[in-house]
Amino acid sequence: RYFTVDDLRGTLAYSKSVTKKPSVVLPLTDITKIEAADLESCHGASFPFVVSCPPVHLVLAAEDRQDQRLWITGLQKRVQLWRDKQASGPAAA
């Protein structure tokens, strides 16, 4: 499973392999929540976290606690960056 952030378009994309087209593309500005999840609700996945973009809720798993924190804070920062860009309106040419 592969997740990529497109900083030019402001999207988070999910695909099943590096060479496949994404099956899910979420606008960063539409993501409502990124948070750690409890193990019981994630079928035993190690270090799970949830990316919510209603009606889509992706449950992801990191390799360790530090990696989980890096993913969560990195995605939260990108979401905020794109919200700030959206709030400031289009750039003047």
Coordinates of N, CA and C in Angstrom, one line a residue:
R1 N 0.8 -1.2 0.0 CA 0.0 0.0 0.0 C 0.9 1.2 0.0
Y2 N 0.5 2.2 -0.8 CA 1.4 3.4 -1.0 C 0.5 4.6 -0.8
F3 N 1.0 5.6 0.0 CA 0.4 6.8 0.2 C 1.4 7.9 -0.3
T4 N 0.8 8.9 -1.0 CA 1.7 10.0 -1.5 C 0.9 11.3 -1.2
V5 N 1.7 12.3 -0.9 CA 1.1 13.7 -0.8 C 1.6 14.5 -2.0
D6 N 0.7 15.0 -2.7 CA 1.0 15.9 -3.9 C 1.0 17.3 -3.4
D7 N 2.2 17.9 -3.3 CA 2.3 19.3 -2.8 C 1.8 20.3 -3.8
L8 N 1.8 19.9 -5.1 CA 1.4 20.9 -6.1 C -0.1 21.0 -6.2
R9 N -0.8 19.8 -5.9 CA -2.3 19.8 -6.0 C -2.9 19.8 -4.6
G10 N -2.2 19.6 -3.6 CA -2.8 19.5 -2.3 C -3.6 18.3 -2.0
T11 N -3.1 17.1 -2.4 CA -3.9 15.9 -2.2 C -3.1 14.8 -1.5
L12 N -3.8 13.9 -0.9 CA -3.3 12.7 -0.4 C -3.8 11.6 -1.2
A13 N -3.0 10.7 -1.8 CA -3.5 9.6 -2.6 C -3.0 8.3 -2.1
Y14 N -3.9 7.3 -2.3 CA -3.6 5.9 -2.0 C -3.7 5.0 -3.2
S15 N -2.7 4.2 -3.3 CA -2.7 3.2 -4.4 C -2.1 1.9 -3.9
K16 N -2.4 0.8 -4.6 CA -2.0 -0.5 -4.1 C -0.6 -0.9 -4.5
S17 N 0.0 -0.1 -5.4 CA 1.5 -0.3 -5.7 C 2.0 1.0 -6.3
V18 N 3.3 1.0 -6.4 CA 4.0 2.2 -6.9 C 3.5 2.5 -8.3
T19 N 3.3 1.5 -9.1 CA 3.0 1.7 -10.5 C 1.5 1.9 -10.8
K20 N 0.7 1.6 -9.9 CA -0.8 1.7 -10.1 C -1.3 3.1 -9.9
K21 N -2.4 3.4 -10.6 CA -3.0 4.7 -10.4 C -3.7 4.7 -9.0
P22 N -3.7 5.9 -8.4 CA -4.4 5.9 -7.1 C -5.9 5.5 -7.2
S23 N -6.3 4.8 -6.2 CA -7.7 4.4 -6.1 C -8.5 5.4 -5.2
V24 N -7.8 6.1 -4.4 CA -8.4 7.1 -3.5 C -7.5 8.4 -3.6
V25 N -8.1 9.6 -3.8 CA -7.4 10.8 -3.8 C -8.2 11.8 -2.9
L26 N -7.6 12.2 -1.9 CA -8.3 13.1 -0.9 C -7.7 14.5 -1.0
P27 N -8.5 15.6 -1.1 CA -8.0 16.9 -1.0 C -7.6 17.2 0.4
L28 N -6.4 17.7 0.6 CA -5.9 17.9 2.0 C -6.9 18.9 2.8
T29 N -7.4 19.8 2.1 CA -8.3 20.8 2.7 C -9.6 20.2 3.2
D30 N -10.0 19.0 2.7 CA -11.2 18.3 3.1 C -11.0 17.3 4.2
I31 N -9.8 17.1 4.6 CA -9.5 16.2 5.7 C -9.9 16.8 7.0
T32 N -10.7 16.2 7.8 CA -11.2 16.7 9.0 C -10.5 16.3 10.3
K33 N -9.8 15.2 10.2 CA -9.1 14.7 11.4 C -8.0 13.7 11.0
I34 N -6.9 13.8 11.8 CA -5.8 12.9 11.7 C -5.4 12.6 13.1
E35 N -5.6 11.4 13.5 CA -5.3 11.1 14.9 C -4.9 9.6 15.1
A36 N -4.2 9.4 16.2 CA -3.9 8.0 16.6 C -5.2 7.3 16.9
A37 N -5.2 6.0 16.6 CA -6.4 5.1 16.9 C -6.0 4.1 17.9
D38 N -7.1 3.6 18.6 CA -6.7 2.5 19.6 C -6.6 1.2 18.9
L39 N -5.8 0.3 19.4 CA -5.6 -1.0 18.8 C -6.8 -1.9 18.6
E40 N -7.7 -1.8 19.6 CA -8.9 -2.7 19.5 C -9.8 -2.4 18.3
S41 N -9.9 -1.1 18.0 CA -10.8 -0.7 16.9 C -10.1 -0.9 15.5
C42 N -8.8 -1.3 15.5 CA -8.1 -1.4 14.2 C -7.7 -2.8 14.0
H43 N -8.4 -3.8 14.5 CA -8.1 -5.2 14.2 C -6.7 -5.6 14.5
G44 N -6.1 -5.1 15.5 CA -4.7 -5.5 15.9 C -3.6 -4.8 15.2
A45 N -3.9 -3.9 14.3 CA -2.8 -3.2 13.5 C -1.8 -2.5 14.5
S46 N -0.6 -2.6 14.3 CA 0.4 -1.9 15.1 C 0.4 -0.4 14.8
F47 N 0.4 0.4 15.9 CA 0.5 1.9 15.8 C -0.4 2.5 14.7
P48 N -1.7 2.2 14.9 CA -2.7 2.7 13.9 C -3.0 4.2 14.0
F49 N -3.4 4.8 12.9 CA -3.9 6.2 13.0 C -4.9 6.3 11.9
V50 N -5.8 7.3 12.1 CA -6.9 7.4 11.2 C -6.9 8.8 10.5
V51 N -7.1 8.8 9.1 CA -7.2 10.0 8.4 C -8.7 10.0 7.9
S52 N -9.4 11.1 8.4 CA -10.8 11.2 8.1 C -11.1 12.3 7.1
C53 N -11.8 11.9 6.1 CA -12.2 12.9 5.0 C -13.6 12.4 4.6
P54 N -14.6 12.7 5.5 CA -15.9 12.1 5.2 C -16.4 12.2 3.8
P55 N -16.9 11.1 3.3 CA -17.3 9.9 4.0 C -16.2 8.8 4.1
V56 N -15.0 9.2 3.7 CA -13.9 8.2 3.7 C -13.1 8.3 5.0
H57 N -12.8 7.2 5.6 CA -12.0 7.1 6.8 C -10.9 6.0 6.6
L58 N -9.7 6.5 6.4 CA -8.6 5.5 6.2 C -7.9 5.2 7.5
V59 N -7.7 3.9 7.7 CA -7.0 3.4 8.9 C -5.6 3.0 8.4
L60 N -4.6 3.7 8.9 CA -3.2 3.4 8.5 C -2.4 2.8 9.7
A61 N -1.3 2.2 9.4 CA -0.5 1.7 10.5 C 1.0 2.0 10.2
A62 N 1.6 2.5 11.3 CA 3.0 2.9 11.2 C 3.9 1.7 11.8
E63 N 5.2 1.8 11.5 CA 6.1 0.7 12.0 C 6.3 0.8 13.5
D64 N 6.3 2.0 14.0 CA 6.6 2.2 15.4 C 5.9 3.5 15.9
R65 N 6.0 3.8 17.2 CA 5.3 4.9 17.8 C 5.9 6.2 17.2
Q66 N 7.2 6.3 17.0 CA 7.8 7.5 16.5 C 7.4 7.8 15.0
D67 N 7.3 6.7 14.2 CA 6.9 6.8 12.8 C 5.4 7.3 12.8
Q68 N 4.6 6.7 13.7 CA 3.2 7.1 13.8 C 3.1 8.6 14.1
R69 N 3.9 9.1 15.0 CA 3.8 10.6 15.4 C 4.3 11.4 14.2
L70 N 5.3 10.9 13.5 CA 5.8 11.7 12.3 C 4.8 11.8 11.2
W71 N 4.1 10.7 10.9 CA 3.0 10.7 9.9 C 1.9 11.6 10.4
I72 N 1.4 11.5 11.6 CA 0.3 12.3 12.1 C 0.7 13.8 12.0
T73 N 1.8 14.2 12.6 CA 2.2 15.6 12.6 C 2.5 16.1 11.2
G74 N 3.1 15.3 10.4 CA 3.5 15.7 9.0 C 2.2 16.0 8.2
L75 N 1.2 15.1 8.3 CA 0.0 15.3 7.6 C -0.8 16.5 8.1
Q76 N -0.8 16.6 9.5 CA -1.6 17.7 10.1 C -1.0 19.1 9.6
K77 N 0.3 19.2 9.5 CA 1.0 20.4 9.0 C 0.6 20.7 7.6
R78 N 0.6 19.6 6.7 CA 0.3 19.8 5.3 C -1.2 20.3 5.2
V79 N -2.1 19.7 5.9 CA -3.5 20.1 5.9 C -3.6 21.5 6.3
Q80 N -2.9 21.9 7.3 CA -3.0 23.3 7.8 C -2.4 24.3 6.7
L81 N -1.3 23.9 6.1 CA -0.7 24.7 5.1 C -1.7 24.9 3.9
W82 N -2.4 23.9 3.5 CA -3.3 24.0 2.4 C -4.6 24.8 2.8
R83 N -5.0 24.7 4.0 CA -6.1 25.5 4.5 C -5.7 27.0 4.5
D84 N -4.5 27.2 5.0 CA -4.0 28.6 5.0 C -4.0 29.2 3.6
K85 N -3.5 28.4 2.6 CA -3.4 28.8 1.2 C -4.8 29.1 0.7
Q86 N -5.8 28.2 1.0 CA -7.1 28.4 0.5 C -7.8 29.6 1.1
A87 N -7.5 29.9 2.4 CA -8.0 31.1 3.1 C -7.5 32.4 2.5
S88 N -6.2 32.4 2.0 CA -5.6 33.6 1.5 C -6.0 33.9 0.1
G89 N -6.7 32.9 -0.5 CA -7.2 33.1 -1.9 C -6.1 32.9 -2.9
P90 N -6.4 33.1 -4.2 CA -5.4 32.8 -5.3 C -4.3 33.8 -5.2
A91 N -3.1 33.4 -5.6 CA -1.9 34.2 -5.6 C -2.1 35.2 -6.8
A92 N -1.6 36.4 -6.6 CA -1.6 37.4 -7.6 C -0.5 37.1 -8.6
A93 N -0.9 37.3 -9.9 CA 0.1 37.0 -11.0 C 1.0 38.2 -11.2

